[in-house]
mmCIF file of C-alpha atoms in Angstrom:
data_model
loop_
_atom_site.group_PDB
_atom_site.id
_atom_site.type_symbol
_atom_site.label_atom_id
_atom_site.label_comp_id
_atom_site.label_asym_id
_atom_site.label_seq_id
_atom_site.Cartn_x
_atom_site.Cartn_y
_atom_site.Cartn_z
ATOM 1 C CA MET H 1 -2.873 -24.492 12.691
ATOM 2 C CA ARG H 2 -5.405 -25.872 10.216
ATOM 3 C CA ASP H 3 -5.797 -29.260 11.959
ATOM 4 C CA GLU H 4 -6.071 -27.599 15.356
ATOM 5 C CA ALA H 5 -8.639 -25.133 13.983
ATOM 6 C CA GLU H 6 -10.713 -27.857 12.381
ATOM 7 C CA SER H 7 -10.873 -29.840 15.615
ATOM 8 C CA VAL H 8 -12.251 -26.726 17.392
ATOM 9 C CA LEU H 9 -14.686 -25.915 14.563
ATOM 10 C CA ARG H 10 -16.041 -29.477 14.356
ATOM 11 C CA ASP H 11 -17.813 -28.879 17.687
ATOM 12 C CA ASP H 12 -20.222 -26.782 15.604
ATOM 13 C CA PRO H 13 -22.287 -29.230 13.459
ATOM 14 C CA VAL H 14 -22.713 -26.664 10.656
ATOM 15 C CA MET H 15 -18.952 -26.085 10.512
ATOM 16 C CA ALA H 16 -18.310 -29.841 10.637
ATOM 17 C CA ARG H 17 -20.382 -30.235 7.449
ATOM 18 C CA LEU H 18 -18.563 -27.348 5.726
ATOM 19 C CA ILE H 19 -15.182 -28.867 6.604
ATOM 20 C CA ASP H 20 -16.288 -32.139 4.998
ATOM 21 C CA ASP H 21 -17.683 -30.379 1.907
ATOM 22 C CA HIS H 22 -15.019 -27.773 1.035
ATOM 23 C CA ASP H 23 -11.321 -27.035 0.781
ATOM 24 C CA PRO H 24 -11.077 -23.245 0.962
ATOM 25 C CA TYR H 25 -7.290 -23.212 0.836
ATOM 26 C CA GLU H 26 -6.923 -23.716 -2.909
ATOM 27 C CA GLU H 27 -5.550 -20.270 -3.637
ATOM 28 C CA PRO H 28 -2.369 -19.357 -5.539
ATOM 29 C CA ASP H 29 0.597 -18.150 -3.524
ATOM 30 C CA TRP H 30 0.108 -14.436 -4.193
ATOM 31 C CA SER H 31 2.698 -11.880 -3.090
ATOM 32 C CA GLU H 32 1.594 -9.477 -0.370
ATOM 33 C CA TYR H 33 1.134 -6.587 -2.794
ATOM 34 C CA GLU H 34 -0.636 -8.794 -5.335
ATOM 35 C CA ARG H 35 -3.146 -9.964 -2.699
ATOM 36 C CA LEU H 36 -3.771 -6.375 -1.623
ATOM 37 C CA CYS H 37 -4.510 -5.453 -5.265
ATOM 38 C CA ILE H 38 -6.975 -8.343 -5.450
ATOM 39 C CA SER H 39 -8.786 -7.020 -2.369
ATOM 40 C CA ILE H 40 -8.927 -3.535 -3.903
ATOM 41 C CA ILE H 41 -10.346 -4.980 -7.144
ATOM 42 C CA ASN H 42 -12.891 -6.971 -5.094
ATOM 43 C CA GLN H 43 -14.182 -3.885 -3.243
ATOM 44 C CA GLN H 44 -17.937 -3.471 -3.782
ATOM 45 C CA VAL H 45 -18.257 -5.746 -6.825
ATOM 46 C CA SER H 46 -19.625 -9.257 -7.231
ATOM 47 C CA THR H 47 -17.244 -12.222 -7.087
ATOM 48 C CA ALA H 48 -17.749 -12.961 -10.800
ATOM 49 C CA SER H 49 -17.100 -9.346 -11.866
ATOM 50 C CA ALA H 50 -14.049 -9.105 -9.620
ATOM 51 C CA LEU H 51 -12.554 -12.285 -11.099
ATOM 52 C CA ALA H 52 -13.069 -11.082 -14.686
ATOM 53 C CA ILE H 53 -11.585 -7.639 -13.936
ATOM 54 C CA ARG H 54 -8.654 -9.184 -12.067
ATOM 55 C CA GLU H 55 -7.782 -11.452 -14.996
ATOM 56 C CA ARG H 56 -7.861 -8.552 -17.467
ATOM 57 C CA VAL H 57 -5.858 -6.238 -15.188
ATOM 58 C CA PHE H 58 -3.250 -8.924 -14.514
ATOM 59 C CA ASP H 59 -2.990 -9.470 -18.292
ATOM 60 C CA VAL H 60 -2.307 -5.743 -18.788
ATOM 61 C CA LEU H 61 0.493 -6.103 -16.220
ATOM 62 C CA GLY H 62 1.884 -9.144 -18.033
ATOM 63 C CA GLY H 63 1.231 -11.302 -14.978
ATOM 64 C CA ASP H 64 3.828 -9.335 -12.992
ATOM 65 C CA VAL H 65 1.784 -7.570 -10.311
ATOM 66 C CA ALA H 66 4.290 -5.513 -8.347
ATOM 67 C CA PRO H 67 4.450 -1.880 -7.199
ATOM 68 C CA GLU H 68 6.846 -0.992 -10.046
ATOM 69 C CA THR H 69 4.710 -2.546 -12.800
ATOM 70 C CA VAL H 70 1.493 -0.971 -11.496
ATOM 71 C CA LEU H 71 3.098 2.484 -11.311
ATOM 72 C CA ALA H 72 4.527 2.046 -14.836
ATOM 73 C CA ALA H 73 1.307 0.660 -16.372
ATOM 74 C CA ASP H 74 -0.743 2.706 -18.804
ATOM 75 C CA GLN H 75 -3.704 4.170 -16.906
ATOM 76 C CA ASP H 76 -6.056 3.912 -19.897
ATOM 77 C CA ALA H 77 -5.178 0.236 -20.384
ATOM 78 C CA LEU H 78 -6.013 -0.467 -16.728
ATOM 79 C CA TYR H 79 -9.276 1.442 -17.106
ATOM 80 C CA GLU H 80 -10.187 -0.466 -20.285
ATOM 81 C CA ALA H 81 -9.478 -3.711 -18.398
ATOM 82 C CA GLY H 82 -12.316 -2.740 -16.066
ATOM 83 C CA LEU H 83 -10.530 -1.017 -13.208
ATOM 84 C CA ALA H 84 -12.411 2.137 -12.151
ATOM 85 C CA ARG H 85 -10.375 5.365 -12.107
ATOM 86 C CA SER H 86 -10.660 5.490 -8.300
ATOM 87 C CA LYS H 87 -9.316 1.934 -7.998
ATOM 88 C CA ILE H 88 -6.416 2.726 -10.340
ATOM 89 C CA GLU H 89 -5.548 5.501 -7.885
ATOM 90 C CA TYR H 90 -5.905 3.069 -4.948
ATOM 91 C CA VAL H 91 -3.618 0.350 -6.380
ATOM 92 C CA ARG H 92 -1.082 3.078 -7.188
ATOM 93 C CA ASN H 93 -1.350 4.553 -3.680
ATOM 94 C CA ALA H 94 -0.751 1.047 -2.319
ATOM 95 C CA ALA H 95 2.223 0.609 -4.694
ATOM 96 C CA ARG H 96 3.863 3.793 -3.420
ATOM 97 C CA ALA H 97 3.173 2.778 0.190
ATOM 98 C CA PHE H 98 4.793 -0.622 -0.420
ATOM 99 C CA GLN H 99 7.868 1.102 -1.856
ATOM 100 C CA GLU H 100 8.143 3.324 1.218
ATOM 101 C CA ASN H 101 7.290 0.873 4.031
ATOM 102 C CA ASP H 102 7.463 -2.828 4.814
ATOM 103 C CA TYR H 103 3.950 -4.281 4.667
ATOM 104 C CA THR H 104 5.170 -7.848 4.207
ATOM 105 C CA ARG H 105 4.392 -10.719 6.598
ATOM 106 C CA THR H 106 7.812 -10.217 8.172
ATOM 107 C CA GLY H 107 7.514 -6.441 8.368
ATOM 108 C CA LEU H 108 4.134 -6.587 10.150
ATOM 109 C CA ALA H 109 4.811 -9.683 12.268
ATOM 110 C CA ASP H 110 5.133 -7.748 15.542
ATOM 111 C CA TYR H 111 2.078 -5.541 14.978
ATOM 112 C CA SER H 112 -1.305 -6.271 16.551
ATOM 113 C CA ASN H 113 -4.344 -6.640 14.307
ATOM 114 C CA GLU H 114 -5.502 -3.133 15.231
ATOM 115 C CA GLU H 115 -2.065 -1.662 14.524
ATOM 116 C CA VAL H 116 -2.023 -3.323 11.088
ATOM 117 C CA ILE H 117 -5.512 -1.973 10.335
ATOM 118 C CA ASN H 118 -4.424 1.517 11.432
ATOM 119 C CA GLN H 119 -1.310 1.391 9.228
ATOM 120 C CA LEU H 120 -3.104 0.090 6.153
ATOM 121 C CA THR H 121 -6.084 2.439 6.407
ATOM 122 C CA GLU H 122 -3.698 5.403 6.260
ATOM 123 C CA ILE H 123 -3.278 4.490 2.572
ATOM 124 C CA LYS H 124 -6.022 6.256 0.578
ATOM 125 C CA GLY H 125 -8.313 3.582 -0.868
ATOM 126 C CA ILE H 126 -7.669 1.019 1.870
ATOM 127 C CA GLY H 127 -10.612 0.842 4.242
ATOM 128 C CA ASP H 128 -11.422 -1.406 7.150
ATOM 129 C CA TRP H 129 -12.749 -4.248 4.935
ATOM 130 C CA THR H 130 -9.604 -4.326 2.760
ATOM 131 C CA ALA H 131 -7.352 -4.183 5.833
ATOM 132 C CA ARG H 132 -9.205 -7.150 7.365
ATOM 133 C CA MET H 133 -8.847 -9.111 4.103
ATOM 134 C CA TYR H 134 -5.112 -8.408 4.359
ATOM 135 C CA LEU H 135 -5.017 -9.705 7.942
ATOM 136 C CA LEU H 136 -6.917 -12.814 6.922
ATOM 137 C CA PHE H 137 -5.337 -13.733 3.571
ATOM 138 C CA VAL H 138 -1.854 -12.213 3.639
ATOM 139 C CA LEU H 139 -0.825 -12.158 7.278
ATOM 140 C CA GLU H 140 -2.915 -15.289 7.963
ATOM 141 C CA ARG H 141 -3.998 -14.054 11.373
ATOM 142 C CA PRO H 142 -6.097 -16.881 12.831
ATOM 143 C CA ASP H 143 -8.972 -15.025 14.482
ATOM 144 C CA ILE H 144 -10.433 -12.478 12.039
ATOM 145 C CA LEU H 145 -14.221 -12.253 11.641
ATOM 146 C CA PRO H 146 -14.849 -9.736 8.811
ATOM 147 C CA LEU H 147 -18.518 -8.880 9.360
ATOM 148 C CA GLY H 148 -18.053 -5.921 7.010
ATOM 149 C CA ASP H 149 -18.057 -8.515 4.209
ATOM 150 C CA LEU H 150 -21.492 -9.028 2.654
ATOM 151 C CA ALA H 151 -20.798 -12.643 1.646
ATOM 152 C CA VAL H 152 -19.773 -13.537 5.211
ATOM 153 C CA ARG H 153 -22.935 -11.979 6.631
ATOM 154 C CA ARG H 154 -25.207 -13.599 4.013
ATOM 155 C CA GLY H 155 -23.390 -16.908 4.471
ATOM 156 C CA ILE H 156 -23.908 -16.877 8.248
ATOM 157 C CA GLU H 157 -27.571 -15.956 7.757
ATOM 158 C CA GLN H 158 -28.112 -18.798 5.287
ATOM 159 C CA LEU H 159 -26.286 -21.361 7.410
ATOM 160 C CA TYR H 160 -27.570 -20.397 10.853
ATOM 161 C CA ALA H 161 -30.884 -18.568 10.318
ATOM 162 C CA ASP H 162 -32.372 -20.088 7.120
ATOM 163 C CA GLY H 163 -31.612 -16.823 5.324
ATOM 164 C CA SER H 164 -33.317 -14.585 7.906
ATOM 165 C CA GLU H 165 -31.573 -11.348 8.753
ATOM 166 C CA LEU H 166 -29.281 -11.377 11.779
ATOM 167 C CA THR H 167 -27.693 -8.462 13.611
ATOM 168 C CA ARG H 168 -23.917 -8.276 13.783
ATOM 169 C CA ALA H 169 -24.178 -8.914 17.526
ATOM 170 C CA GLU H 170 -26.062 -12.160 16.796
ATOM 171 C CA MET H 171 -23.409 -13.129 14.252
ATOM 172 C CA ARG H 172 -20.632 -12.472 16.750
ATOM 173 C CA GLU H 173 -22.467 -14.694 19.219
ATOM 174 C CA ILE H 174 -22.732 -17.501 16.631
ATOM 175 C CA ALA H 175 -19.006 -17.099 15.912
ATOM 176 C CA GLU H 176 -17.921 -17.072 19.561
ATOM 177 C CA PRO H 177 -17.306 -20.857 19.766
ATOM 178 C CA TRP H 178 -15.059 -20.638 16.673
ATOM 179 C CA GLN H 179 -12.440 -18.629 18.586
ATOM 180 C CA PRO H 180 -9.482 -18.469 18.237
ATOM 181 C CA TYR H 181 -9.977 -19.676 14.634
ATOM 182 C CA ARG H 182 -12.644 -17.401 13.186
ATOM 183 C CA SER H 183 -10.465 -16.786 10.098
ATOM 184 C CA VAL H 184 -10.637 -20.480 9.254
ATOM 185 C CA ALA H 185 -14.414 -20.535 9.810
ATOM 186 C CA THR H 186 -14.716 -17.476 7.548
ATOM 187 C CA ARG H 187 -12.929 -19.293 4.724
ATOM 188 C CA TYR H 188 -15.419 -22.169 4.985
ATOM 189 C CA ILE H 189 -18.378 -19.763 4.999
ATOM 190 C CA TRP H 190 -17.076 -18.117 1.818
ATOM 191 C CA ALA H 191 -16.495 -21.490 0.179
ATOM 192 C CA GLU H 192 -20.082 -22.533 0.929
ATOM 193 C CA TYR H 193 -21.547 -19.176 -0.119
ATOM 194 C CA GLU H 194 -19.663 -19.150 -3.425
ATOM 195 C CA SER H 195 -20.642 -22.752 -4.197
ATOM 196 C CA ASP H 196 -24.369 -21.881 -4.318
#
């Protein structure tokens, strides 16, 4: 998919430059639950803060981030690692949901993007943004454009409007030629935004 996506995206000169400048696929092979926890940690905090909190939380869990270890972990230790009380509740809600249902790539393979979002957002603490991160990073759906993500919006504005504010409708219009590979384009936008 990546080669096919890049050939489509190279028709956009801005994307062509990003493809030459970045490799946004250098990410560890997280488990599905682990990646969901990362998205919960990342909610409404800066990239740097999220990374620091994630490292400390994963240390508390002994590097074994699974529903069982999160449910067994000491709540105060998670809080001292930087995880807000609400987010402790959210990762635990997600842990229980994972024990009860199959949210793996295989388990959700036959569900549409909207059906996945509906299922995930039934878990308290999982909103639309987190569900879209799951579609993009875990299920690797090829055509997700998460305009609820501040870095994506700021990245598009910097790359396509010299930092001027754009409406979401204008952003969708910019992203139209990237279909059906807007997920891949999003990864490049993040890579560029985080490199500044």
